[in-house]
CSV table of C-alpha atoms and ligand atoms in Angstrom, one decimal:
chain,number,residue,atom,x,y,z
W,335,SER,CA,-23.6,-53.1,17.3
W,336,GLU,CA,-23.1,-50.0,19.3
W,337,ALA,CA,-19.5,-50.8,20.1
W,338,LYS,CA,-18.6,-51.5,16.5
W,339,ASN,CA,-20.4,-48.3,15.4
W,340,ASP,CA,-18.2,-46.3,17.8
W,341,LEU,CA,-15.3,-47.0,15.5
W,342,LYS,CA,-16.7,-45.7,12.2
W,343,HIS,CA,-14.8,-43.1,10.3
W,344,ILE,CA,-16.2,-41.7,7.1
W,345,ALA,CA,-13.9,-39.8,4.7
W,346,VAL,CA,-15.8,-37.2,2.7
W,347,LEU,CA,-14.1,-35.9,-0.4
W,348,ALA,CA,-15.5,-32.6,-1.7
W,349,PHE,CA,-15.2,-31.0,-5.1
W,350,PRO,CA,-14.1,-27.5,-4.1
W,351,PHE,CA,-15.6,-25.5,-6.9
W,352,ALA,CA,-19.0,-24.0,-7.8
W,353,THR,CA,-21.8,-25.1,-5.5
W,354,HIS,CA,-20.6,-28.7,-4.9
W,355,ALA,CA,-19.1,-28.7,-1.4
W,356,ALA,CA,-22.1,-27.0,0.1
W,357,PRO,CA,-24.7,-29.7,-0.7
W,358,LEU,CA,-22.2,-32.4,0.2
W,359,PHE,CA,-21.7,-30.7,3.6
W,360,SER,CA,-25.5,-30.4,4.1
W,361,LEU,CA,-25.8,-34.2,3.5
W,362,ILE,CA,-23.0,-34.9,6.0
W,363,ARG,CA,-24.4,-32.5,8.6
W,364,ARG,CA,-27.6,-34.5,8.4
W,365,LEU,CA,-25.9,-37.9,8.5
W,366,SER,CA,-23.7,-36.8,11.4
W,367,THR,CA,-26.8,-36.1,13.5
W,368,MET,CA,-28.2,-39.5,12.6
W,369,ALA,CA,-24.9,-41.3,13.5
W,370,PRO,CA,-23.5,-39.2,16.4
W,371,LYS,CA,-20.8,-41.7,17.2
W,372,THR,CA,-19.4,-41.9,13.7
W,373,LYS,CA,-16.6,-39.5,12.9
W,374,PHE,CA,-16.7,-37.6,9.6
W,375,THR,CA,-13.6,-36.1,8.1
W,376,PHE,CA,-14.4,-33.5,5.4
W,377,PHE,CA,-11.6,-33.1,2.9
W,378,SER,CA,-11.6,-30.0,0.7
W,379,THR,CA,-9.3,-27.1,-0.1
W,380,LYS,CA,-8.7,-24.5,2.5
W,381,GLU,CA,-10.7,-21.9,0.7
W,382,SER,CA,-13.7,-24.2,0.3
W,383,ASN,CA,-13.5,-25.5,3.9
W,384,ASN,CA,-13.4,-21.9,5.2
W,385,LYS,CA,-16.6,-21.1,3.2
W,386,VAL,CA,-18.5,-24.3,4.1
W,387,PHE,CA,-17.7,-24.4,7.8
W,388,SER,CA,-18.1,-20.6,8.4
W,389,GLY,CA,-20.7,-19.8,11.0
W,390,GLN,CA,-21.7,-23.4,11.4
W,391,GLY,CA,-21.1,-23.4,15.1
W,392,ARG,CA,-19.8,-26.5,16.9
W,393,LEU,CA,-20.0,-29.7,15.0
W,394,GLU,CA,-19.2,-32.6,17.3
W,395,ASN,CA,-18.3,-35.3,14.8
W,396,ILE,CA,-17.4,-33.5,11.6
W,397,LYS,CA,-13.8,-32.2,11.2
W,398,PRO,CA,-12.5,-30.2,8.2
W,399,TYR,CA,-9.2,-31.3,6.7
W,400,ASN,CA,-7.5,-29.2,4.0
W,401,VAL,CA,-6.1,-30.7,0.8
W,402,ASN,CA,-3.6,-29.1,-1.6
W,403,ASP,CA,-5.3,-27.1,-4.3
W,404,GLY,CA,-2.6,-27.8,-6.9
W,405,LEU,CA,-2.2,-24.2,-7.9
W,406,PRO,CA,1.2,-22.9,-8.9
W,407,GLU,CA,2.8,-20.5,-6.5
W,408,ASP,CA,1.6,-16.8,-6.9
W,409,TYR,CA,-1.2,-18.0,-9.2
W,410,MET,CA,-3.7,-15.3,-10.1
W,411,ILE,CA,-7.2,-16.3,-11.4
W,412,SER,CA,-7.9,-15.0,-14.8
W,413,PHE,CA,-11.3,-13.6,-15.7
W,414,GLU,CA,-11.3,-15.2,-19.1
W,415,ASN,CA,-10.7,-18.6,-17.8
W,416,PRO,CA,-12.5,-19.1,-14.4
W,417,HIS,CA,-12.3,-22.9,-14.8
W,418,GLU,CA,-8.5,-23.0,-14.9
W,419,PRO,CA,-8.1,-23.8,-11.1
W,420,VAL,CA,-10.3,-26.9,-11.7
W,421,GLY,CA,-7.7,-28.3,-14.1
W,422,TYR,CA,-4.9,-27.7,-11.6
W,423,PHE,CA,-6.8,-29.2,-8.8
W,424,LEU,CA,-7.7,-32.3,-10.9
W,425,LYS,CA,-4.0,-32.8,-11.7
W,426,ALA,CA,-3.2,-32.8,-8.0
W,427,ALA,CA,-6.0,-35.4,-7.2
W,428,PRO,CA,-6.2,-38.0,-6.0
W,429,GLY,CA,-2.7,-37.7,-4.5
W,430,ASN,CA,-3.7,-34.6,-2.5
W,431,PHE,CA,-6.7,-36.5,-0.9
W,432,LYS,CA,-4.7,-39.7,-0.2
W,433,GLN,CA,-2.0,-37.7,1.6
W,434,ALA,CA,-4.6,-35.8,3.8
W,435,MET,CA,-6.5,-39.0,4.5
W,436,GLU,CA,-3.3,-40.7,5.9
W,437,VAL,CA,-2.8,-37.7,8.2
W,438,ALA,CA,-6.4,-37.8,9.4
W,439,VAL,CA,-6.3,-41.5,10.1
W,440,GLN,CA,-3.2,-41.0,12.3
W,441,VAL,CA,-4.6,-38.0,14.1
W,442,ILE,CA,-8.1,-39.4,14.7
W,443,GLY,CA,-6.8,-42.9,15.4
W,444,ARG,CA,-9.5,-44.7,13.3
W,445,GLU,CA,-9.2,-46.4,10.0
W,446,ILE,CA,-11.5,-45.2,7.3
W,447,THR,CA,-14.6,-47.3,7.0
W,448,CYS,CA,-16.4,-45.6,4.1
W,449,ILE,CA,-15.7,-43.0,1.4
W,450,ILE,CA,-18.4,-40.5,0.5
W,451,SER,CA,-17.3,-38.3,-2.4
W,452,ASP,CA,-18.5,-35.9,-5.0
W,453,ALA,CA,-19.6,-38.0,-7.9
W,454,PHE,CA,-17.1,-36.3,-10.1
W,455,PHE,CA,-14.3,-38.1,-8.1
W,456,TRP,CA,-14.5,-41.5,-9.9
W,457,PHE,CA,-11.2,-42.3,-8.3
W,458,GLY,CA,-13.1,-42.7,-5.0
W,459,ALA,CA,-14.0,-46.2,-6.4
W,460,ASP,CA,-10.3,-47.2,-6.5
W,461,ILE,CA,-9.4,-45.7,-3.1
W,462,ALA,CA,-12.4,-47.5,-1.6
W,463,ARG,CA,-11.4,-50.8,-3.2
W,464,GLU,CA,-7.9,-50.5,-1.9
W,465,LEU,CA,-9.3,-49.9,1.6
W,466,HIS,CA,-12.0,-52.6,1.2
W,467,VAL,CA,-14.7,-50.1,2.1
W,468,PRO,CA,-17.9,-48.9,0.3
W,469,TRP,CA,-17.7,-45.9,-2.0
W,470,VAL,CA,-20.8,-43.6,-1.9
W,471,PRO,CA,-20.7,-40.7,-4.4
W,472,LEU,CA,-23.1,-37.7,-4.2
W,473,TRP,CA,-24.3,-36.4,-7.6
W,474,THR,CA,-25.1,-32.7,-6.9
W,475,ALA,CA,-27.2,-32.0,-10.0
W,476,GLY,CA,-30.4,-33.4,-11.5
W,477,PRO,CA,-31.2,-36.9,-12.6
W,478,ARG,CA,-31.3,-36.2,-16.4
W,479,PRO,CA,-27.7,-35.2,-16.9
W,480,LEU,CA,-26.7,-38.1,-14.6
W,481,LEU,CA,-28.4,-40.6,-16.9
W,482,LEU,CA,-26.8,-39.1,-20.0
W,483,HIS,CA,-23.4,-39.4,-18.3
W,484,LEU,CA,-24.0,-43.1,-17.6
W,485,GLU,CA,-24.9,-43.5,-21.3
W,486,THR,CA,-22.0,-41.4,-22.6
W,487,ASP,CA,-20.9,-43.9,-25.2
W,488,LEU,CA,-24.4,-44.3,-26.6
W,489,VAL,CA,-25.1,-40.5,-26.5
W,490,ARG,CA,-21.8,-39.8,-28.3
W,491,GLN,CA,-22.5,-42.4,-30.9
W,492,LYS,CA,-25.9,-41.1,-31.7
W,493,MET,CA,-25.6,-37.4,-31.1
W,494,GLY,CA,-21.9,-36.6,-31.2
W,495,GLY,CA,-21.0,-36.3,-34.9
W,496,ASP,CA,-20.3,-33.0,-36.6
W,497,GLY,CA,-23.4,-33.3,-38.9
W,498,VAL,CA,-25.9,-33.8,-36.1
W,499,PRO,CA,-28.4,-30.9,-36.2
W,500,GLU,CA,-28.9,-29.0,-32.9
W,501,ASP,CA,-32.6,-29.8,-32.8
W,502,ARG,CA,-32.3,-33.6,-33.3
W,503,THR,CA,-34.1,-35.1,-30.4
W,504,ILE,CA,-33.1,-38.1,-28.2
W,505,ASP,CA,-35.2,-41.0,-29.3
W,506,PHE,CA,-33.2,-43.8,-27.7
W,507,LEU,CA,-33.9,-43.1,-24.0
W,508,PRO,CA,-37.4,-43.2,-22.5
W,509,GLY,CA,-38.7,-39.8,-21.4
W,510,PHE,CA,-36.1,-37.9,-23.5
W,511,SER,CA,-38.1,-37.1,-26.6
W,512,GLU,CA,-38.2,-33.4,-25.8
W,513,ILE,CA,-34.5,-33.2,-25.3
W,514,ARG,CA,-32.4,-32.0,-28.3
W,515,ALA,CA,-28.8,-32.4,-29.3
W,516,GLY,CA,-28.1,-28.8,-28.4
W,517,ASP,CA,-29.3,-29.4,-24.8
W,518,ILE,CA,-26.7,-32.1,-24.1
W,519,PRO,CA,-23.8,-30.9,-21.8
W,520,GLU,CA,-20.9,-30.1,-24.2
W,521,GLU,CA,-18.4,-31.6,-21.8
W,522,LEU,CA,-20.1,-34.9,-22.4
W,523,LEU,CA,-19.9,-34.8,-26.1
W,524,TYR,CA,-16.6,-33.0,-26.7
W,525,GLU,CA,-13.2,-32.4,-25.3
W,526,ASP,CA,-13.0,-28.7,-24.2
W,527,ALA,CA,-10.4,-26.1,-23.2
W,528,ILE,CA,-9.7,-27.9,-19.9
W,529,PRO,CA,-9.4,-31.5,-21.0
W,530,GLU,CA,-9.4,-32.8,-17.4
W,531,ILE,CA,-13.1,-32.0,-17.1
W,532,PRO,CA,-14.6,-34.1,-20.0
W,533,ALA,CA,-12.1,-36.9,-19.1
W,534,MET,CA,-13.3,-36.8,-15.5
W,535,LEU,CA,-17.0,-36.9,-16.5
W,536,TYR,CA,-16.4,-39.8,-18.9
W,537,LYS,CA,-14.7,-41.8,-16.1
W,538,MET,CA,-17.4,-40.9,-13.7
W,539,GLY,CA,-20.0,-42.5,-16.1
W,540,GLN,CA,-17.9,-45.6,-16.2
W,541,MET,CA,-17.3,-45.9,-12.5
W,542,LEU,CA,-20.6,-45.0,-10.9
W,543,PRO,CA,-22.0,-48.5,-11.4
W,544,ARG,CA,-19.3,-49.7,-9.0
W,545,ALA,CA,-20.6,-47.5,-6.1
W,546,ALA,CA,-22.3,-49.1,-3.1
W,547,ALA,CA,-24.9,-46.4,-3.4
W,548,VAL,CA,-25.3,-43.2,-5.6
W,549,VAL,CA,-26.9,-40.3,-3.7
W,550,SER,CA,-28.5,-37.4,-5.4
W,551,SER,CA,-29.9,-34.1,-4.2
W,552,SER,CA,-33.2,-34.5,-6.2
W,553,TRP,CA,-36.4,-36.3,-5.1
W,554,GLU,CA,-38.0,-39.3,-6.8
W,555,LYS,CA,-41.3,-38.0,-8.0
W,556,LEU,CA,-39.8,-35.0,-9.7
W,557,ASP,CA,-38.7,-37.0,-12.7
W,558,PRO,CA,-39.9,-40.6,-12.1
W,559,ASP,CA,-39.2,-42.1,-15.6
W,560,VAL,CA,-35.6,-41.0,-15.4
W,561,VAL,CA,-35.3,-42.2,-11.8
W,562,ASN,CA,-36.4,-45.7,-12.7
W,563,GLN,CA,-33.8,-45.9,-15.4
W,564,LEU,CA,-31.1,-44.8,-12.9
W,565,LYS,CA,-32.3,-47.3,-10.4
W,566,SER,CA,-31.9,-50.1,-13.0
W,567,ARG,CA,-28.4,-49.0,-13.8
W,568,LEU,CA,-27.0,-48.3,-10.3
W,569,HIS,CA,-26.9,-50.1,-7.0
W,570,ASN,CA,-29.0,-48.1,-4.5
W,571,PHE,CA,-29.7,-45.0,-6.4
W,572,LEU,CA,-30.9,-42.8,-3.5
W,573,GLU,CA,-32.4,-39.4,-4.0
W,574,VAL,CA,-32.5,-37.7,-0.7
W,575,GLY,CA,-33.4,-34.1,-1.6
W,576,PRO,CA,-34.1,-31.4,-2.0
W,577,LEU,CA,-31.1,-31.0,0.4
W,578,VAL,CA,-32.2,-27.5,1.3
W,579,LEU,CA,-35.2,-29.2,3.0
W,580,THR,CA,-33.6,-32.4,4.1
W,581,SER,CA,-30.9,-30.5,5.9
W,582,PRO,CA,-31.7,-26.8,6.0
W,583,ASP,CA,-28.7,-24.4,6.3
W,584,PRO,CA,-28.8,-22.9,9.8
W,585,VAL,CA,-26.8,-19.8,8.7
W,586,MET,CA,-28.1,-18.2,5.5
W,587,SER,CA,-27.0,-14.7,6.2
W,588,ASP,CA,-28.6,-11.6,4.8
W,589,PRO,CA,-25.9,-8.9,5.1
W,590,GLN,CA,-27.6,-6.5,2.7
W,591,CYS,CA,-31.1,-6.8,4.1
W,592,CYS,CA,-32.8,-8.3,1.1
W,593,LEU,CA,-35.7,-9.8,3.1
W,594,GLU,CA,-36.5,-6.4,4.6
W,595,TRP,CA,-36.6,-4.9,1.2
W,596,LEU,CA,-38.8,-7.7,-0.1
W,597,ASP,CA,-41.3,-7.1,2.8
W,598,LYS,CA,-42.0,-3.7,1.2
W,599,GLN,CA,-42.8,-5.1,-2.3
W,600,LYS,CA,-46.2,-6.3,-3.6
W,601,ARG,CA,-47.0,-10.0,-3.6
W,602,GLY,CA,-45.6,-11.9,-6.6
W,603,SER,CA,-44.2,-8.7,-8.2
W,604,VAL,CA,-40.4,-9.0,-7.9
W,605,VAL,CA,-38.0,-10.2,-10.6
W,606,TYR,CA,-35.1,-12.0,-8.8
W,607,VAL,CA,-31.9,-12.2,-10.8
W,608,CYS,CA,-28.8,-14.4,-10.0
W,609,PHE,CA,-26.4,-16.5,-12.1
W,610,GLY,CA,-24.9,-18.7,-9.4
W,611,SER,CA,-21.3,-19.0,-8.3
W,612,MET,CA,-19.4,-19.5,-11.6
W,613,VAL,CA,-21.3,-17.7,-14.4
W,614,ILE,CA,-21.0,-14.1,-15.3
W,615,PRO,CA,-22.9,-13.3,-18.5
W,616,PRO,CA,-20.9,-11.3,-21.1
W,617,PRO,CA,-21.0,-7.5,-20.7
W,618,HIS,CA,-23.3,-6.8,-23.6
W,619,GLU,CA,-25.9,-9.2,-22.1
W,620,LEU,CA,-25.6,-7.6,-18.7
W,621,ALA,CA,-26.1,-4.2,-20.3
W,622,VAL,CA,-29.3,-5.3,-22.1
W,623,LEU,CA,-30.6,-7.0,-19.0
W,624,ALA,CA,-30.0,-3.8,-17.1
W,625,GLU,CA,-32.0,-1.9,-19.7
W,626,ALA,CA,-34.8,-4.3,-19.6
W,627,LEU,CA,-35.1,-4.2,-15.8
W,628,GLU,CA,-34.9,-0.4,-15.8
W,629,ASP,CA,-37.8,-0.1,-18.3
W,630,CYS,CA,-40.1,-2.8,-17.0
W,631,ASP,CA,-42.8,-2.2,-14.5
W,632,SER,CA,-41.6,-4.7,-11.9
W,633,PRO,CA,-39.3,-4.2,-9.0
W,634,PHE,CA,-36.1,-6.3,-9.1
W,635,LEU,CA,-33.5,-7.8,-6.8
W,636,TRP,CA,-30.2,-8.7,-8.5
W,637,SER,CA,-27.4,-10.7,-6.9
W,638,VAL,CA,-24.1,-9.9,-8.7
W,639,ARG,CA,-20.6,-11.0,-7.5
W,640,ASP,CA,-17.4,-8.9,-7.8
W,641,ASN,CA,-17.7,-5.2,-8.4
W,642,PRO,CA,-21.2,-4.9,-9.8
W,643,ALA,CA,-20.9,-1.1,-10.3
W,644,GLU,CA,-18.4,-1.6,-13.1
W,645,ARG,CA,-20.6,-3.9,-15.0
W,646,PHE,CA,-23.7,-1.8,-15.4
W,647,PRO,CA,-24.5,1.0,-17.9
W,648,GLU,CA,-23.6,4.5,-16.7
W,649,GLY,CA,-26.0,5.8,-14.0
W,650,PHE,CA,-28.1,2.5,-13.9
W,651,LEU,CA,-27.7,2.0,-10.2
W,652,GLU,CA,-28.6,5.6,-9.4
W,653,ARG,CA,-31.6,5.7,-11.7
W,654,THR,CA,-33.1,2.4,-10.5
W,655,LYS,CA,-32.5,2.8,-6.7
W,656,GLU,CA,-36.2,3.2,-6.1
W,657,LYS,CA,-37.4,0.1,-7.8
W,658,GLY,CA,-34.3,-2.1,-7.7
W,659,LYS,CA,-31.8,-3.5,-5.3
W,660,VAL,CA,-28.4,-4.8,-6.4
W,661,VAL,CA,-26.4,-6.8,-3.9
W,662,SER,CA,-23.5,-9.1,-3.9
W,663,TRP,CA,-25.1,-11.9,-1.9
W,664,THR,CA,-28.7,-12.9,-1.0
W,665,PRO,CA,-30.1,-15.6,1.3
W,666,GLN,CA,-31.4,-17.1,-2.0
W,667,LEU,CA,-33.7,-19.8,-0.6
W,668,LYS,CA,-35.4,-17.3,1.7
W,669,VAL,CA,-35.7,-14.8,-1.2
W,670,LEU,CA,-37.4,-17.5,-3.3
W,671,GLN,CA,-39.7,-18.4,-0.5
W,672,HIS,CA,-40.7,-14.8,0.1
W,673,ASN,CA,-44.2,-14.1,-1.3
W,674,ALA,CA,-43.0,-10.9,-3.0
W,675,THR,CA,-40.8,-12.9,-5.4
W,676,GLY,CA,-42.6,-13.6,-8.7
W,677,VAL,CA,-40.0,-14.8,-11.2
W,678,PHE,CA,-36.4,-16.0,-11.1
W,679,LEU,CA,-34.0,-15.2,-13.9
W,680,THR,CA,-31.3,-17.8,-13.5
W,681,HIS,CA,-28.4,-19.6,-15.2
W,682,ALA,CA,-30.3,-22.9,-14.4
W,683,GLY,CA,-27.8,-24.4,-12.0
W,684,TRP,CA,-29.3,-27.4,-10.2
W,685,ASN,CA,-29.3,-25.8,-6.7
W,686,SER,CA,-31.0,-22.7,-8.0
W,687,ILE,CA,-33.7,-24.8,-9.8
W,688,SER,CA,-34.5,-26.9,-6.8
W,689,GLU,CA,-34.6,-23.8,-4.6
W,690,SER,CA,-37.0,-22.1,-7.0
W,691,ILE,CA,-39.2,-25.2,-6.9
W,692,VAL,CA,-39.1,-25.2,-3.1
W,693,GLY,CA,-40.0,-21.5,-3.2
W,694,CYS,CA,-42.7,-22.0,-5.8
W,695,VAL,CA,-41.3,-19.5,-8.3
W,696,PRO,CA,-41.4,-19.9,-12.1
W,697,MET,CA,-38.1,-19.4,-13.9
W,698,ILE,CA,-36.5,-17.6,-16.9
W,699,CYS,CA,-33.3,-19.5,-17.8
W,700,ARG,CA,-30.2,-18.3,-19.4
W,701,PRO,CA,-28.0,-21.4,-19.4
W,702,VAL,CA,-24.2,-21.1,-19.9
W,703,PHE,CA,-22.3,-24.4,-19.5
W,704,GLY,CA,-22.5,-28.0,-18.3
W,705,ASP,CA,-26.0,-29.3,-17.3
W,706,GLN,CA,-27.6,-25.8,-17.5
W,707,ALA,CA,-29.0,-26.2,-21.1
W,708,LEU,CA,-30.5,-29.6,-20.2
W,709,ASN,CA,-31.9,-28.2,-17.0
W,710,THR,CA,-33.4,-25.3,-19.0
W,711,ARG,CA,-35.1,-27.6,-21.5
W,712,THR,CA,-36.4,-29.7,-18.6
W,713,VAL,CA,-37.9,-26.7,-16.9
W,714,GLU,CA,-39.5,-25.5,-20.1
W,715,ALA,CA,-40.6,-28.6,-21.9
W,716,ILE,CA,-41.0,-31.3,-19.3
W,717,TRP,CA,-42.0,-29.6,-16.1
W,718,LYS,CA,-43.4,-26.5,-17.8
W,719,ILE,CA,-42.4,-24.3,-14.9
W,720,GLY,CA,-40.5,-21.6,-16.8
W,721,VAL,CA,-39.0,-20.6,-20.1
W,722,GLY,CA,-35.5,-20.5,-21.7
W,723,ILE,CA,-34.5,-17.1,-22.9
W,724,GLU,CA,-35.5,-16.6,-26.6
W,725,GLY,CA,-32.6,-17.0,-29.0
W,726,GLU,CA,-30.3,-18.3,-26.2
W,727,THR,CA,-28.7,-15.0,-25.4
W,728,MET,CA,-30.4,-12.1,-23.6
W,729,THR,CA,-31.9,-9.3,-25.6
W,730,LYS,CA,-33.9,-6.4,-24.1
W,731,ASP,CA,-37.0,-7.6,-25.9
W,732,GLY,CA,-36.5,-11.3,-25.0
W,733,VAL,CA,-36.1,-10.5,-21.3
W,734,THR,CA,-39.0,-8.1,-21.3
W,735,LYS,CA,-41.3,-10.6,-23.0
W,736,ALA,CA,-40.3,-13.5,-20.7
W,737,ILE,CA,-41.0,-11.4,-17.6
W,738,LYS,CA,-44.4,-10.3,-18.9
W,739,LEU,CA,-45.3,-13.9,-19.9
W,740,ILE,CA,-44.6,-15.2,-16.4
W,741,LEU,CA,-45.9,-12.3,-14.3
W,742,SER,CA,-49.0,-11.3,-16.2
W,743,THR,CA,-50.4,-14.0,-18.5
W,744,GLY,CA,-52.5,-17.1,-18.0
W,745,GLU,CA,-49.6,-19.2,-19.3
W,746,GLY,CA,-47.5,-17.8,-16.4
W,747,GLU,CA,-50.3,-18.6,-14.0
W,748,GLN,CA,-50.3,-22.2,-15.2
W,749,MET,CA,-46.5,-22.4,-14.7
W,750,ARG,CA,-47.0,-21.2,-11.1
W,751,LYS,CA,-49.6,-24.0,-10.6
W,752,ASN,CA,-47.2,-26.5,-12.1
W,753,VAL,CA,-44.4,-25.4,-9.8
W,754,GLU,CA,-46.7,-25.6,-6.8
W,755,HIS,CA,-47.3,-29.2,-7.6
W,756,LEU,CA,-43.6,-30.0,-7.8
W,757,GLN,CA,-43.1,-28.1,-4.5
W,758,ASP,CA,-45.8,-30.4,-2.9
W,759,LEU,CA,-43.9,-33.4,-4.1
W,760,ALA,CA,-40.7,-32.1,-2.6
W,761,LEU,CA,-42.3,-31.4,0.8
W,762,ASP,CA,-43.9,-34.9,0.8
W,763,ALA,CA,-40.5,-36.6,-0.2
W,764,VAL,CA,-38.7,-35.1,2.8
W,765,SER,CA,-41.5,-35.6,5.4
W,766,ASN,CA,-41.8,-39.3,5.6
W,767,GLY,CA,-41.7,-39.9,1.9
W,768,SER,CA,-39.0,-41.3,-0.5
W,769,SER,CA,-36.2,-38.9,0.5
W,770,SER,CA,-36.5,-39.6,4.2
W,771,LYS,CA,-36.6,-43.4,3.5
W,772,ASN,CA,-33.7,-43.2,1.2
W,773,LEU,CA,-31.8,-41.3,3.9
W,774,GLU,CA,-32.3,-44.2,6.3
W,775,THR,CA,-31.0,-46.7,3.6
W,776,LEU,CA,-28.1,-44.4,3.0
W,777,LEU,CA,-27.3,-44.4,6.7
W,778,GLU,CA,-27.2,-48.2,6.7
W,779,VAL,CA,-24.9,-48.4,3.7
W,780,VAL,CA,-22.4,-45.9,5.1
W,781,THR,CA,-22.3,-47.3,8.6
W,782,LYS,CA,-22.5,-51.0,7.8
O,1302,U2F,C1,-22.7,-25.3,-10.4
O,1302,U2F,O1,-23.7,-24.4,-10.0
O,1302,U2F,P1,-23.6,-22.9,-9.4
O,1302,U2F,O2,-22.9,-22.9,-8.2
O,1302,U2F,O3,-23.1,-21.9,-10.4
O,1302,U2F,O4,-25.2,-22.6,-9.2
O,1302,U2F,P2,-26.3,-23.3,-8.4
O,1302,U2F,O5,-26.3,-24.8,-8.5
O,1302,U2F,O6,-27.5,-22.6,-8.8
O,1302,U2F,O7,-26.0,-22.9,-6.9
O,1302,U2F,C2,-25.8,-21.6,-6.5
O,1302,U2F,C3,-26.0,-21.6,-5.0
O,1302,U2F,O8,-25.6,-20.4,-4.4
O,1302,U2F,C4,-26.6,-19.8,-3.6
O,1302,U2F,C5,-27.9,-20.4,-4.1
O,1302,U2F,C6,-27.5,-21.8,-4.6
O,1302,U2F,O9,-27.6,-22.7,-3.5
O,1302,U2F,O10,-28.9,-20.4,-3.1
O,1302,U2F,N1,-26.5,-18.4,-3.7
O,1302,U2F,C7,-27.0,-17.6,-2.7
O,1302,U2F,O11,-27.5,-18.1,-1.6
O,1302,U2F,N2,-27.0,-16.2,-2.7
O,1302,U2F,C8,-26.5,-15.6,-3.8
O,1302,U2F,O12,-26.5,-14.4,-3.8
O,1302,U2F,C9,-26.0,-16.4,-4.9
O,1302,U2F,C10,-26.0,-17.8,-4.8
O,1302,U2F,C11,-22.9,-25.5,-11.9
O,1302,U2F,F1,-22.6,-24.3,-12.5
O,1302,U2F,C12,-24.3,-26.0,-12.3
O,1302,U2F,O13,-24.4,-26.1,-13.7
O,1302,U2F,C13,-24.6,-27.3,-11.5
O,1302,U2F,O14,-25.9,-27.6,-11.8
O,1302,U2F,C14,-24.4,-27.0,-10.0
O,1302,U2F,C15,-24.6,-28.3,-9.2
O,1302,U2F,O15,-23.8,-29.3,-9.6
O,1302,U2F,O16,-23.1,-26.6,-9.8
């Protein structure tokens, strides 16, 4: 009833690293407009909340709450180990969240009636059980890695040994015969330098079947075989994406005027380069990539974080200023939707892949960690909407060949047609298709 709904209070627990909090926030922004009387409290670190809430204007029923980041005093991030803060954060969780949740309940004067968390936070299941409320995790990546995480024990048993060749394929899950041992996320198979990460992913695989619903930012017809398997293993597996369409970002700033620059380029001619929010390829690869872009006929737009000038060969920026534009931030979705953009060189993070599909742009993938190799293989061998970089690391020749293949061959043309088909499926899903229906179901689960 209306009166009962007035008292709903949903605690949202964000993973404050990489591009995780942003899609969770998009989902919450959408739900908050569907349930205007429900209060949403968004728990993340101060740094992450500042980023996510910046420029969003007035949000009536979503409030940010900061949680402790767990970092030692005077901590300085090291370039060699960008994942280190994740380890510290995970040591502080879930205590940091519980503490902030108690404060929020006091201040807002409403008990928590549902927990929506990043899927990484398996402990959401325990907190929700203690509070007798539903737990609804959001998986921010694609369906294939999710299925492998749910089947971690089996995958380890079949593919985890030392003697397993990299090219052995997965013959024990329907739809995975093109996927090889070397494509499986390493954090799923082995302990790594930050043991909290594989431990967290393992627990996640164990706990997700306890969730009232598992939400994901993909859309059903993108990978239907895998979606069916997920539906049979989880209660209410609800794909509501692509979130960039379900809940478009109203901000998307363009401080360096990339769109204006794209307006001046020929249709389908531009190589767009960006490796997401965590990955910086090693210096020698950046150097050969720069050489390849300098020598190829196509114009390029390159998004590079942190002091780009220091990372390039001497004189590169000066020599390429006519044909190229190097910036530290782009409105990526709009760049991919611009008709001048012809190919995307990416690290194959899930958000980038879905945006490339939404923008109808074939990809060249240089995966680095986590789900990225599996995403690359899926792009290349299942959807056929791009290629992995030859030999796994970038060489001048490899990059040049891949650009030519996509921009000026029949094979590239076919990839564009394939991606157009997936784009259509995405548009259908959000306009009265599966994603919009799943969103309604989700609303029921979280406000029950
Ligand atoms: C982690 O992904 P990343 O954050 O490294 O990369 P993406 O998932 O591709 O997300 C990058 C986002 O940042 C945006 C871009 C994407 O939404 O549009 N962006 C931008 O707008 N402008 C820029 O100049 C640069 C970036 C992880 F590394 C991946 O393996 C996972 O798949 C992913 C999701 O869990 O999280």
